[in-house]
PDB file of C-alpha atoms in Angstrom:
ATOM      1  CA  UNK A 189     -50.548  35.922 -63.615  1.00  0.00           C
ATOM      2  CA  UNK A 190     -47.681  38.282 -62.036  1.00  0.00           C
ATOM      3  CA  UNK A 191     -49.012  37.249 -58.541  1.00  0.00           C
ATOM      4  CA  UNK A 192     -48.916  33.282 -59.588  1.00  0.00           C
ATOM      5  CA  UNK A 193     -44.960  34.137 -61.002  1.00  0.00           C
ATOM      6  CA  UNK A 194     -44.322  36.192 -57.231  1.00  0.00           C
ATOM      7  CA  UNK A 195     -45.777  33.117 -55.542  1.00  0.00           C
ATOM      8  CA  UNK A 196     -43.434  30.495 -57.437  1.00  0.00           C
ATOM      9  CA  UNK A 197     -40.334  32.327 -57.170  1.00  0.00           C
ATOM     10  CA  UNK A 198     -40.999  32.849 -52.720  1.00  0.00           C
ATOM     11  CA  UNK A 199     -41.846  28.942 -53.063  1.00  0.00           C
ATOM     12  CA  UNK A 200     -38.663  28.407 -55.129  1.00  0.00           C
ATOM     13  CA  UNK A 201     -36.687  30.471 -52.935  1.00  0.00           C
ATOM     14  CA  UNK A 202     -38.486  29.214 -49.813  1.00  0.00           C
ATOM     15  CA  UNK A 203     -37.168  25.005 -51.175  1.00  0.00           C
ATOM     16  CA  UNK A 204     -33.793  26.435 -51.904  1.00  0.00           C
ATOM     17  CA  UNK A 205     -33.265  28.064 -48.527  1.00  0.00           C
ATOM     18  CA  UNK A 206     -34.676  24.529 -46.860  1.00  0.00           C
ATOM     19  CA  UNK A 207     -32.462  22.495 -49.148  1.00  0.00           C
ATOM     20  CA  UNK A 208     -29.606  24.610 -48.184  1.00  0.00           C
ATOM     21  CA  UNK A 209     -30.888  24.170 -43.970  1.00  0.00           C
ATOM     22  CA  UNK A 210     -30.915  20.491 -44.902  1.00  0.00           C
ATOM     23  CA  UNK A 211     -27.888  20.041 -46.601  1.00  0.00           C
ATOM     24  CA  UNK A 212     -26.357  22.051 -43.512  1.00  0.00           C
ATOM     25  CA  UNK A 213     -28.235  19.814 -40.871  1.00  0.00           C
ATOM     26  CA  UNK A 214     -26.668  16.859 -42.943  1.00  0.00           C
ATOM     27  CA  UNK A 215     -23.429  17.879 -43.056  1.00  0.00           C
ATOM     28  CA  UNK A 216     -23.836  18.936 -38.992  1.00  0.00           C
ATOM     29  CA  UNK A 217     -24.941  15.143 -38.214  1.00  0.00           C
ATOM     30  CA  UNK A 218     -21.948  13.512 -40.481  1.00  0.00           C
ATOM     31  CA  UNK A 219     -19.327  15.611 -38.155  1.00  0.00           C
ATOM     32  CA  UNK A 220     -21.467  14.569 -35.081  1.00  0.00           C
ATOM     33  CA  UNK A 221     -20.933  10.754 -36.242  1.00  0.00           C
ATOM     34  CA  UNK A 222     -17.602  10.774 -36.847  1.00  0.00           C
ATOM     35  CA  UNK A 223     -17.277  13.000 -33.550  1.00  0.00           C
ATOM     36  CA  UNK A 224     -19.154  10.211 -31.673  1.00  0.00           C
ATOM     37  CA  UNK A 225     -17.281   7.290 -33.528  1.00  0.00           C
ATOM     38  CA  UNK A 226     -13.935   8.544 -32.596  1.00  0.00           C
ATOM     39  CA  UNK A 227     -14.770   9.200 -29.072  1.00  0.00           C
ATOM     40  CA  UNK A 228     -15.914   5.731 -28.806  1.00  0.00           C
ATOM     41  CA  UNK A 229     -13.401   4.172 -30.177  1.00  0.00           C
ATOM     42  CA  UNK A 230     -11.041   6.207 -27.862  1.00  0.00           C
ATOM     43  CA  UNK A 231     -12.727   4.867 -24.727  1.00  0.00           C
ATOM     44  CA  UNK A 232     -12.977   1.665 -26.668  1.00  0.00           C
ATOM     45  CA  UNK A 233      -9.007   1.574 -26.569  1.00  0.00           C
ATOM     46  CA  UNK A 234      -8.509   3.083 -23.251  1.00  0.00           C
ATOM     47  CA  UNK A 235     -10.469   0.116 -21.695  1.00  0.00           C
ATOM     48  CA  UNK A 236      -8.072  -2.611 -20.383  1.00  0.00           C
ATOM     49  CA  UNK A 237      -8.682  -5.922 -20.468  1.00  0.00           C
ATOM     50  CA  UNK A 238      -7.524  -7.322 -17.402  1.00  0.00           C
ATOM     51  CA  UNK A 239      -7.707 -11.207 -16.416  1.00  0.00           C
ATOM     52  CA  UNK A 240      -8.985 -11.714 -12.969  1.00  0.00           C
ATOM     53  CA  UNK A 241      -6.544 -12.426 -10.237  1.00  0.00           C
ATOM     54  CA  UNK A 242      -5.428 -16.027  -9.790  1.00  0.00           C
ATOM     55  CA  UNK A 243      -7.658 -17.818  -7.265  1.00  0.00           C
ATOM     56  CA  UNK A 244      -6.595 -18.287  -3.328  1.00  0.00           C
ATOM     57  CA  UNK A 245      -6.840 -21.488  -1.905  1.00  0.00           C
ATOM     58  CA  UNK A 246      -5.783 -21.487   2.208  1.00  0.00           C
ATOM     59  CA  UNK A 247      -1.836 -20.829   1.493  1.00  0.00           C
ATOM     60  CA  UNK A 248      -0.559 -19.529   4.689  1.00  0.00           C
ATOM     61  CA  UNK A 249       2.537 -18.440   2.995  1.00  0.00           C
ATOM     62  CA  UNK A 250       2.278 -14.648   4.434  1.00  0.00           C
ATOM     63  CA  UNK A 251       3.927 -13.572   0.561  1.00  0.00           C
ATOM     64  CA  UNK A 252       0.963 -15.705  -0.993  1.00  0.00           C
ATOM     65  CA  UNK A 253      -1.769 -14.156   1.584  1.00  0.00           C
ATOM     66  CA  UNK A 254      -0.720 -10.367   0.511  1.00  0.00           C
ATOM     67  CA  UNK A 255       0.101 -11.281  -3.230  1.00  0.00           C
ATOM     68  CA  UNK A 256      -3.408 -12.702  -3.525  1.00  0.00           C
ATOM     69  CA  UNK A 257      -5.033  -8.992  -1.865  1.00  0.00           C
ATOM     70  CA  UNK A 258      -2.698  -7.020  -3.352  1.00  0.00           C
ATOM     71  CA  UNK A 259      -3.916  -8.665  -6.976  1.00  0.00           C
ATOM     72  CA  UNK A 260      -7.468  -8.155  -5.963  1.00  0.00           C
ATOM     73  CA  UNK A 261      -7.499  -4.986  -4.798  1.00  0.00           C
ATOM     74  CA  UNK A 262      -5.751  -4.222  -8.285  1.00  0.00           C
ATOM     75  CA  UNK A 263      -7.539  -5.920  -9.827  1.00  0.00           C
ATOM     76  CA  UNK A 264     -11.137  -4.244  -8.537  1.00  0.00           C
ATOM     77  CA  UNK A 265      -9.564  -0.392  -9.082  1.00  0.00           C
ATOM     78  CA  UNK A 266      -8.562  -1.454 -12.662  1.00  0.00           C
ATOM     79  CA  UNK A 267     -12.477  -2.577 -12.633  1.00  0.00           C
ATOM     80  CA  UNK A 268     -13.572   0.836 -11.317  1.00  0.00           C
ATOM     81  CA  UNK A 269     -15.326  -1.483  -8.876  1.00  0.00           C
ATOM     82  CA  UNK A 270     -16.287   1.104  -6.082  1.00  0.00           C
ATOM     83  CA  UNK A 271     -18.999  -0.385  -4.083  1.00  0.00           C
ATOM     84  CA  UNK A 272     -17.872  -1.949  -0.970  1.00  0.00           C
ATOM     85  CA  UNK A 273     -20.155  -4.961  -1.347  1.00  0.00           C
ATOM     86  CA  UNK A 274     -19.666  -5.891  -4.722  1.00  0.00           C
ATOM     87  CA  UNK A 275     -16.124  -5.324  -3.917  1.00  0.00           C
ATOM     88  CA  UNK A 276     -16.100  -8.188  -1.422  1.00  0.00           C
ATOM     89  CA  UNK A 277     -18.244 -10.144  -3.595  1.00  0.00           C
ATOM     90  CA  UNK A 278     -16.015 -10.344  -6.646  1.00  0.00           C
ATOM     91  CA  UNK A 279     -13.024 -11.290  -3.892  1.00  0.00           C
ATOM     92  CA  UNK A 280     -14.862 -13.850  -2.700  1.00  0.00           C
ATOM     93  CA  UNK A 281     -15.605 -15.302  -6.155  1.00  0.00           C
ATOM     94  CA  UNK A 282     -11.969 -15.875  -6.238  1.00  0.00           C
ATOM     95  CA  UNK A 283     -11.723 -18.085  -3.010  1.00  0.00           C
ATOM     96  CA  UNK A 284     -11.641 -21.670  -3.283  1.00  0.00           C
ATOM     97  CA  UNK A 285     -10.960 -24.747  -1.499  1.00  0.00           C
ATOM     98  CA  UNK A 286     -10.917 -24.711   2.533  1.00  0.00           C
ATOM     99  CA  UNK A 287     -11.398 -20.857   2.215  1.00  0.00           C
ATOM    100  CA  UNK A 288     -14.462 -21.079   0.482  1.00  0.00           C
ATOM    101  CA  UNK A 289     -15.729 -23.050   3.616  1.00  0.00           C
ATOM    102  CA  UNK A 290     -13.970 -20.195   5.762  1.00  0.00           C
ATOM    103  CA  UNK A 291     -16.031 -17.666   3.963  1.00  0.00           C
ATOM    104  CA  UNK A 292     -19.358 -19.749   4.146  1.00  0.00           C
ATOM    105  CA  UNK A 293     -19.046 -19.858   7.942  1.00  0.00           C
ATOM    106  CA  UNK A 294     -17.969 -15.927   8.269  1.00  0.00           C
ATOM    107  CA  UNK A 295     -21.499 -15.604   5.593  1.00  0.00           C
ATOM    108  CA  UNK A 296     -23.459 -17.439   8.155  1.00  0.00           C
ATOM    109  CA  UNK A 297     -22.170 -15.347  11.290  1.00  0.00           C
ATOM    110  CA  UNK A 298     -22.728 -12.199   9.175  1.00  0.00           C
ATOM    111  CA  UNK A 299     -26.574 -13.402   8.353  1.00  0.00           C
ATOM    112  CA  UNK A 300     -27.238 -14.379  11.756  1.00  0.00           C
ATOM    113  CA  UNK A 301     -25.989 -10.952  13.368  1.00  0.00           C
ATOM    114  CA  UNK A 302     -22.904 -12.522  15.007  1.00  0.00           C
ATOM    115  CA  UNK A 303     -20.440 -10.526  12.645  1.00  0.00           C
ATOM    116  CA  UNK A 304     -20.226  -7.679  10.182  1.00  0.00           C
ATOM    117  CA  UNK A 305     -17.928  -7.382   7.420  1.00  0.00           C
ATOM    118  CA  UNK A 306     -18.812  -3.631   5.150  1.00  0.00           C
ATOM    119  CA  UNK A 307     -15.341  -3.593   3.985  1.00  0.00           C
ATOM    120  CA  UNK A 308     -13.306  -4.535   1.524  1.00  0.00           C
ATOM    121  CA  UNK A 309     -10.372  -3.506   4.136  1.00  0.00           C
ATOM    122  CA  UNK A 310     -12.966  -5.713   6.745  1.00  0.00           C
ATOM    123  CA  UNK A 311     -12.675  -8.420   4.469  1.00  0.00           C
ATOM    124  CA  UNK A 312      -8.938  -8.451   4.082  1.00  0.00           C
ATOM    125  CA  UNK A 313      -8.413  -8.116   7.937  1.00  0.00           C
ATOM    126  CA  UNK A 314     -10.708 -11.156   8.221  1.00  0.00           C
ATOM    127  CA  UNK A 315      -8.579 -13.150   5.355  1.00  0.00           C
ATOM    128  CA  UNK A 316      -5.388 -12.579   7.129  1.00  0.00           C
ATOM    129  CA  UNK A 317      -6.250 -12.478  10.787  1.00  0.00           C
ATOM    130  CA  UNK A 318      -7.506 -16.148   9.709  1.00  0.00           C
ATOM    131  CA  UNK A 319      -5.014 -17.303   7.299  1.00  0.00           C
ATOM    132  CA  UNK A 320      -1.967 -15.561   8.005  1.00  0.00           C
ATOM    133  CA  UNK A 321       0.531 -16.596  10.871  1.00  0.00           C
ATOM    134  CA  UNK A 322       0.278 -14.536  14.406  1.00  0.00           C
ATOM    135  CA  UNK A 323       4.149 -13.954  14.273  1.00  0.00           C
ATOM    136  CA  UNK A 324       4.323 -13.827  10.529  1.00  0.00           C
ATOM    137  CA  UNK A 325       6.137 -10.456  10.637  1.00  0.00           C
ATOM    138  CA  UNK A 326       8.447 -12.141  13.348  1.00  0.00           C
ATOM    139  CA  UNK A 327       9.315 -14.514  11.781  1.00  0.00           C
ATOM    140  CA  UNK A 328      10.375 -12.490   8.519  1.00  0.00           C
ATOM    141  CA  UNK A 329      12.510 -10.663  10.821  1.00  0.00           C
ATOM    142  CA  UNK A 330      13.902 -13.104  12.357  1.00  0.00           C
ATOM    143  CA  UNK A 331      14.666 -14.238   8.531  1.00  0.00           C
ATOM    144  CA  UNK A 332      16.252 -10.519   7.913  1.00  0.00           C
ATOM    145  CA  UNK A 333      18.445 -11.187  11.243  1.00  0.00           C
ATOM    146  CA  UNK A 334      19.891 -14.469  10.452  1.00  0.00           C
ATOM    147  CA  UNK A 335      20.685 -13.796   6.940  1.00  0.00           C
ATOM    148  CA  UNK A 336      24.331 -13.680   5.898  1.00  0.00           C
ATOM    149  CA  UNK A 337      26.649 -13.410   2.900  1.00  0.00           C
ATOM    150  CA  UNK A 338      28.350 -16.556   1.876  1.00  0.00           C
ATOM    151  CA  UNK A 339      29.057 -16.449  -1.609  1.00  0.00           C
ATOM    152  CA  UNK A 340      29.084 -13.841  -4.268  1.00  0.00           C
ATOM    153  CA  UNK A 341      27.813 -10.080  -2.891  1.00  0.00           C
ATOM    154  CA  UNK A 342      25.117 -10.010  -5.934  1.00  0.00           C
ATOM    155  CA  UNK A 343      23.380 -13.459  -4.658  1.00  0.00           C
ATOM    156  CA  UNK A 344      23.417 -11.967  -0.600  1.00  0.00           C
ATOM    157  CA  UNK A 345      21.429  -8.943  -2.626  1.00  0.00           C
ATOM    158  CA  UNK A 346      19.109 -10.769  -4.172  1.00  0.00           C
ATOM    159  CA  UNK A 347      18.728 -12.794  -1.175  1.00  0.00           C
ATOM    160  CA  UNK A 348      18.086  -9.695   1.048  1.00  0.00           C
ATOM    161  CA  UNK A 349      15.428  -8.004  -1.283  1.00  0.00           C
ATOM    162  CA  UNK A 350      13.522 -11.527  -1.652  1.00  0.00           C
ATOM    163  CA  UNK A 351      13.266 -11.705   2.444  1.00  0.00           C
ATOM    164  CA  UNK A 352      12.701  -7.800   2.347  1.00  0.00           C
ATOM    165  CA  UNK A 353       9.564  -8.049   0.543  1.00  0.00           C
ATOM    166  CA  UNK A 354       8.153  -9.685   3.837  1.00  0.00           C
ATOM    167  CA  UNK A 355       8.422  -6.753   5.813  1.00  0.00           C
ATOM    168  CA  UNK A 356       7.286  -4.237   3.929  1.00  0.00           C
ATOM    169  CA  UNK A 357       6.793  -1.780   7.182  1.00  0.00           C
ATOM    170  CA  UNK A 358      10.769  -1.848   7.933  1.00  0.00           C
ATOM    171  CA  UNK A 359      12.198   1.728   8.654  1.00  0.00           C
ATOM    172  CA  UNK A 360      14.335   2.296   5.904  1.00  0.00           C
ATOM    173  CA  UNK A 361      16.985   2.877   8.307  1.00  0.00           C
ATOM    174  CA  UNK A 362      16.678  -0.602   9.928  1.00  0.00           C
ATOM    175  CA  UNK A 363      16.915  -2.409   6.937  1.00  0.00           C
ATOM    176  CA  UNK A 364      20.362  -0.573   6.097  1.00  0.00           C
ATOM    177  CA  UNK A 365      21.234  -1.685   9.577  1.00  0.00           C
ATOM    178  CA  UNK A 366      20.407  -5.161   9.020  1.00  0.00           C
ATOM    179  CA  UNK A 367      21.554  -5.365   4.748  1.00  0.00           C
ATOM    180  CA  UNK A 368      25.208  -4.000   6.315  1.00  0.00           C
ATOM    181  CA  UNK A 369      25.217  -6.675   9.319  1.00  0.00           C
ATOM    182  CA  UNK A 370      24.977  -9.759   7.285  1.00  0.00           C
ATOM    183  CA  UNK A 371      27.619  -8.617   4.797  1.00  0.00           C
ATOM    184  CA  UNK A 372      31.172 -10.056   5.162  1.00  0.00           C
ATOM    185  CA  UNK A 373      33.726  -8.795   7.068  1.00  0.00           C
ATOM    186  CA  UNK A 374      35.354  -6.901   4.304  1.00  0.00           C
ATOM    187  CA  UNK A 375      32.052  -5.703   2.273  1.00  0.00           C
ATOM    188  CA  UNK A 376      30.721  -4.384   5.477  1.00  0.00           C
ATOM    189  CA  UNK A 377      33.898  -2.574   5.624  1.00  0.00           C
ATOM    190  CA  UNK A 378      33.840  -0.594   2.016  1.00  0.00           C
ATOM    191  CA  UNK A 379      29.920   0.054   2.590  1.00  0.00           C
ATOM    192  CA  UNK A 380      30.218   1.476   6.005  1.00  0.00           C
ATOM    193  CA  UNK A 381      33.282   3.757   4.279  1.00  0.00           C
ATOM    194  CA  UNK A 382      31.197   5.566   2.028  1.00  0.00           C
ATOM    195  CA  UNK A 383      28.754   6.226   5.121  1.00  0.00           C
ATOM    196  CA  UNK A 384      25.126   5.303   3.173  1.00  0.00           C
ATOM    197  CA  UNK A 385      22.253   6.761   4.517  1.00  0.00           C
ATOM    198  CA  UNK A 386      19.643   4.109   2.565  1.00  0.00           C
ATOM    199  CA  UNK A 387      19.605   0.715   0.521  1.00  0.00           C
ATOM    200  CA  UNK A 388      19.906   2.626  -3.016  1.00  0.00           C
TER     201      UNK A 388
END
Protein backbone atom coordinates (compact mmCIF):
# COMPACT_ATOMS: atom_id res chain seq x y z
CA UNK A 1 0.00 0.00 0.00
CA UNK A 2 3.08 2.48 0.82
CA UNK A 3 4.50 1.57 -2.68
CA UNK A 4 0.86 2.33 -4.44
CA UNK A 5 0.95 5.97 -2.17
CA UNK A 6 5.04 6.45 -3.56
CA UNK A 7 3.73 5.69 -7.04
CA UNK A 8 0.75 8.35 -6.92
CA UNK A 9 2.60 11.07 -5.43
CA UNK A 10 5.86 10.59 -8.53
CA UNK A 11 2.65 10.46 -10.93
CA UNK A 12 1.20 13.56 -9.20
CA UNK A 13 4.38 15.25 -9.18
CA UNK A 14 5.33 13.90 -12.62
CA UNK A 15 1.43 15.89 -14.09
CA UNK A 16 2.34 18.89 -12.06
CA UNK A 17 5.84 19.32 -13.45
CA UNK A 18 4.18 18.68 -17.21
CA UNK A 19 1.37 21.09 -16.44
CA UNK A 20 3.86 23.56 -15.32
CA UNK A 21 6.20 22.64 -18.96
CA UNK A 22 2.84 23.23 -20.64
CA UNK A 23 1.68 26.18 -19.15
CA UNK A 24 5.37 27.50 -19.91
CA UNK A 25 5.27 26.23 -23.64
CA UNK A 26 1.86 28.18 -23.73
CA UNK A 27 2.86 31.17 -22.45
CA UNK A 28 6.29 30.82 -24.88
CA UNK A 29 3.88 30.48 -28.08
CA UNK A 30 1.46 33.58 -26.94
CA UNK A 31 4.82 35.91 -26.89
CA UNK A 32 5.87 34.18 -30.21
CA UNK A 33 2.32 35.34 -31.71
CA UNK A 34 2.26 38.57 -30.69
CA UNK A 35 6.13 38.68 -31.67
CA UNK A 36 5.11 37.46 -35.18
CA UNK A 37 1.90 39.72 -35.36
CA UNK A 38 3.77 42.83 -34.69
CA UNK A 39 6.51 42.11 -37.04
CA UNK A 40 4.00 41.64 -39.66
CA UNK A 41 2.18 44.30 -39.22
CA UNK A 42 5.45 46.39 -39.25
CA UNK A 43 6.37 45.17 -42.74
CA UNK A 44 2.68 45.39 -43.39
CA UNK A 45 3.07 49.31 -42.86
CA UNK A 46 6.43 49.72 -44.28
CA UNK A 47 5.06 48.44 -47.68
CA UNK A 48 4.14 51.37 -50.02
CA UNK A 49 1.56 51.38 -52.19
CA UNK A 50 2.67 52.96 -55.18
CA UNK A 51 0.41 53.55 -58.45
CA UNK A 52 2.19 52.60 -61.57
CA UNK A 53 3.71 55.29 -63.66
CA UNK A 54 1.44 57.07 -66.12
CA UNK A 55 1.56 55.37 -69.53
CA UNK A 56 3.92 56.73 -72.60
CA UNK A 57 2.46 57.17 -75.76
CA UNK A 58 5.29 58.45 -78.66
CA UNK A 59 5.69 62.16 -77.05
CA UNK A 60 8.90 63.37 -78.38
CA UNK A 61 8.89 66.11 -75.90
CA UNK A 62 12.63 65.24 -74.58
CA UNK A 63 11.03 66.43 -70.72
CA UNK A 64 8.13 63.82 -71.43
CA UNK A 65 10.72 61.01 -72.81
CA UNK A 66 12.93 61.28 -69.40
CA UNK A 67 9.85 62.02 -67.05
CA UNK A 68 8.26 58.82 -68.33
CA UNK A 69 11.95 56.65 -67.45
CA UNK A 70 12.66 58.49 -64.69
CA UNK A 71 8.92 57.38 -63.24
CA UNK A 72 9.62 53.86 -64.26
CA UNK A 73 12.75 53.32 -63.10
CA UNK A 74 11.18 54.68 -59.71
CA UNK A 75 8.72 53.14 -59.95
CA UNK A 76 10.47 49.38 -60.43
CA UNK A 77 13.12 50.19 -57.28
CA UNK A 78 10.06 51.15 -55.12
CA UNK A 79 8.86 47.52 -56.52
CA UNK A 80 12.16 45.89 -55.49
CA UNK A 81 11.88 44.75 -59.10
CA UNK A 82 15.56 43.50 -59.68
CA UNK A 83 15.51 41.23 -62.59
CA UNK A 84 16.52 42.82 -65.73
CA UNK A 85 13.81 41.10 -67.77
CA UNK A 86 10.93 41.55 -65.76
CA UNK A 87 12.23 44.97 -65.41
CA UNK A 88 11.76 45.67 -69.11
CA UNK A 89 8.66 43.79 -69.10
CA UNK A 90 6.71 45.83 -66.58
CA UNK A 91 8.12 49.11 -68.75
CA UNK A 92 6.82 47.85 -71.59
CA UNK A 93 3.39 47.18 -70.07
CA UNK A 94 3.26 50.84 -69.77
CA UNK A 95 3.78 51.69 -73.56
CA UNK A 96 0.94 52.41 -75.65
CA UNK A 97 -0.10 53.75 -78.85
CA UNK A 98 2.60 54.03 -81.83
CA UNK A 99 5.21 52.83 -79.20
CA UNK A 100 3.60 49.76 -78.56
CA UNK A 101 4.08 49.07 -82.38
CA UNK A 102 7.80 50.40 -81.85
CA UNK A 103 8.28 47.81 -79.22
CA UNK A 104 6.53 44.93 -81.25
CA UNK A 105 8.99 45.49 -84.11
CA UNK A 106 12.24 45.85 -81.64
CA UNK A 107 10.36 42.16 -80.02
CA UNK A 108 10.50 40.73 -83.44
CA UNK A 109 14.25 41.80 -84.23
CA UNK A 110 15.14 40.55 -80.71
CA UNK A 111 13.32 36.94 -81.51
CA UNK A 112 14.78 36.68 -84.80
CA UNK A 113 18.52 37.37 -83.59
CA UNK A 114 18.74 40.79 -85.31
CA UNK A 115 18.90 42.70 -81.85
CA UNK A 116 19.41 42.23 -78.14
CA UNK A 117 18.03 44.27 -75.50
CA UNK A 118 19.23 42.57 -71.54
CA UNK A 119 18.83 45.90 -70.07
CA UNK A 120 16.70 47.92 -68.50
CA UNK A 121 19.48 50.77 -69.30
CA UNK A 122 19.31 48.79 -73.10
CA UNK A 123 15.82 49.43 -73.09
CA UNK A 124 15.91 53.08 -72.20
CA UNK A 125 18.76 53.77 -74.78
CA UNK A 126 16.46 52.09 -77.33
CA UNK A 127 13.29 54.37 -76.11
CA UNK A 128 15.20 57.51 -76.54
CA UNK A 129 17.62 56.86 -79.35
CA UNK A 130 14.05 56.24 -81.12
CA UNK A 131 11.84 58.75 -79.64
CA UNK A 132 13.90 61.46 -78.54
CA UNK A 133 15.28 64.28 -80.93
CA UNK A 134 19.12 63.87 -82.29
CA UNK A 135 19.85 67.55 -81.17
CA UNK A 136 17.48 67.47 -78.27
CA UNK A 137 20.23 68.64 -75.88
CA UNK A 138 21.00 71.38 -78.60
CA UNK A 139 18.29 72.57 -78.81
CA UNK A 140 17.74 73.04 -74.90
CA UNK A 141 20.83 74.94 -75.08
CA UNK A 142 20.17 76.85 -77.57
CA UNK A 143 16.87 77.57 -75.31
CA UNK A 144 19.38 78.41 -72.20
CA UNK A 145 21.30 80.88 -74.75
CA UNK A 146 18.48 82.86 -76.03
CA UNK A 147 16.73 83.30 -72.84
CA UNK A 148 16.49 86.79 -71.38
CA UNK A 149 14.93 88.83 -68.58
CA UNK A 150 12.08 91.02 -69.55
CA UNK A 151 9.92 91.48 -66.76
CA UNK A 152 10.11 90.87 -63.09
CA UNK A 153 13.69 89.01 -61.91
CA UNK A 154 11.46 86.17 -60.04
CA UNK A 155 9.57 85.18 -63.51
CA UNK A 156 13.37 85.19 -65.57
CA UNK A 157 14.08 82.56 -62.45
CA UNK A 158 11.47 80.52 -62.85
CA UNK A 159 11.91 80.70 -66.46
CA UNK A 160 15.63 79.64 -66.23
CA UNK A 161 15.08 76.58 -63.84
CA UNK A 162 12.03 75.33 -66.15
CA UNK A 163 14.58 75.36 -69.37
CA UNK A 164 17.37 74.09 -66.88
CA UNK A 165 15.68 70.94 -66.21
CA UNK A 166 16.50 70.06 -69.96
CA UNK A 167 20.02 69.91 -69.51
CA UNK A 168 20.53 68.22 -66.67
CA UNK A 169 24.46 67.48 -67.60
CA UNK A 170 25.30 71.44 -67.55
CA UNK A 171 28.57 72.23 -65.55
CA UNK A 172 27.38 74.05 -62.77
CA UNK A 173 29.67 76.69 -63.75
CA UNK A 174 28.12 77.13 -67.25
CA UNK A 175 24.82 77.51 -66.14
CA UNK A 176 25.97 80.50 -63.76
CA UNK A 177 27.53 81.77 -66.93
CA UNK A 178 24.50 81.57 -68.88
CA UNK A 179 21.63 82.47 -65.63
CA UNK A 180 24.04 85.90 -65.32
CA UNK A 181 24.04 86.58 -69.28
CA UNK A 182 20.38 86.79 -69.78
CA UNK A 183 19.84 89.02 -66.75
CA UNK A 184 19.36 92.79 -67.36
CA UNK A 185 21.81 95.18 -67.54
CA UNK A 186 21.55 96.27 -63.99
CA UNK A 187 20.77 92.68 -62.25
CA UNK A 188 23.74 91.33 -64.02
CA UNK A 189 25.50 94.12 -62.43
CA UNK A 190 24.58 93.48 -58.47
CA UNK A 191 25.05 89.55 -59.14
CA UNK A 192 28.40 89.79 -60.73
CA UNK A 193 29.25 92.27 -57.46
CA UNK A 194 28.90 89.76 -54.96
CA UNK A 195 31.20 87.43 -57.25
CA UNK A 196 28.87 83.92 -57.00
CA UNK A 197 30.56 80.92 -57.54
CA UNK A 198 27.04 78.72 -58.22
CA UNK A 199 23.16 79.19 -58.89
CA UNK A 200 22.27 78.92 -54.96
Amino acid sequence: MAELVAINRSLSDLVKTLQDEVAGLWASNQRLLRTNSASSSQERTSRIDVQRSAKYSGSRDPRAIGNFLFQVDYYLDLQNVVEEDLRIKTAAMLLEGDVVAWWRRKMLDIENGDYMIRTFDDFRKQLKGYFMSVDAERHAYQLVANLKQTGALRDYIRAYQKVMLDVPMMPEKDKLHWFIIGLQFWAQADVERSNPETLE
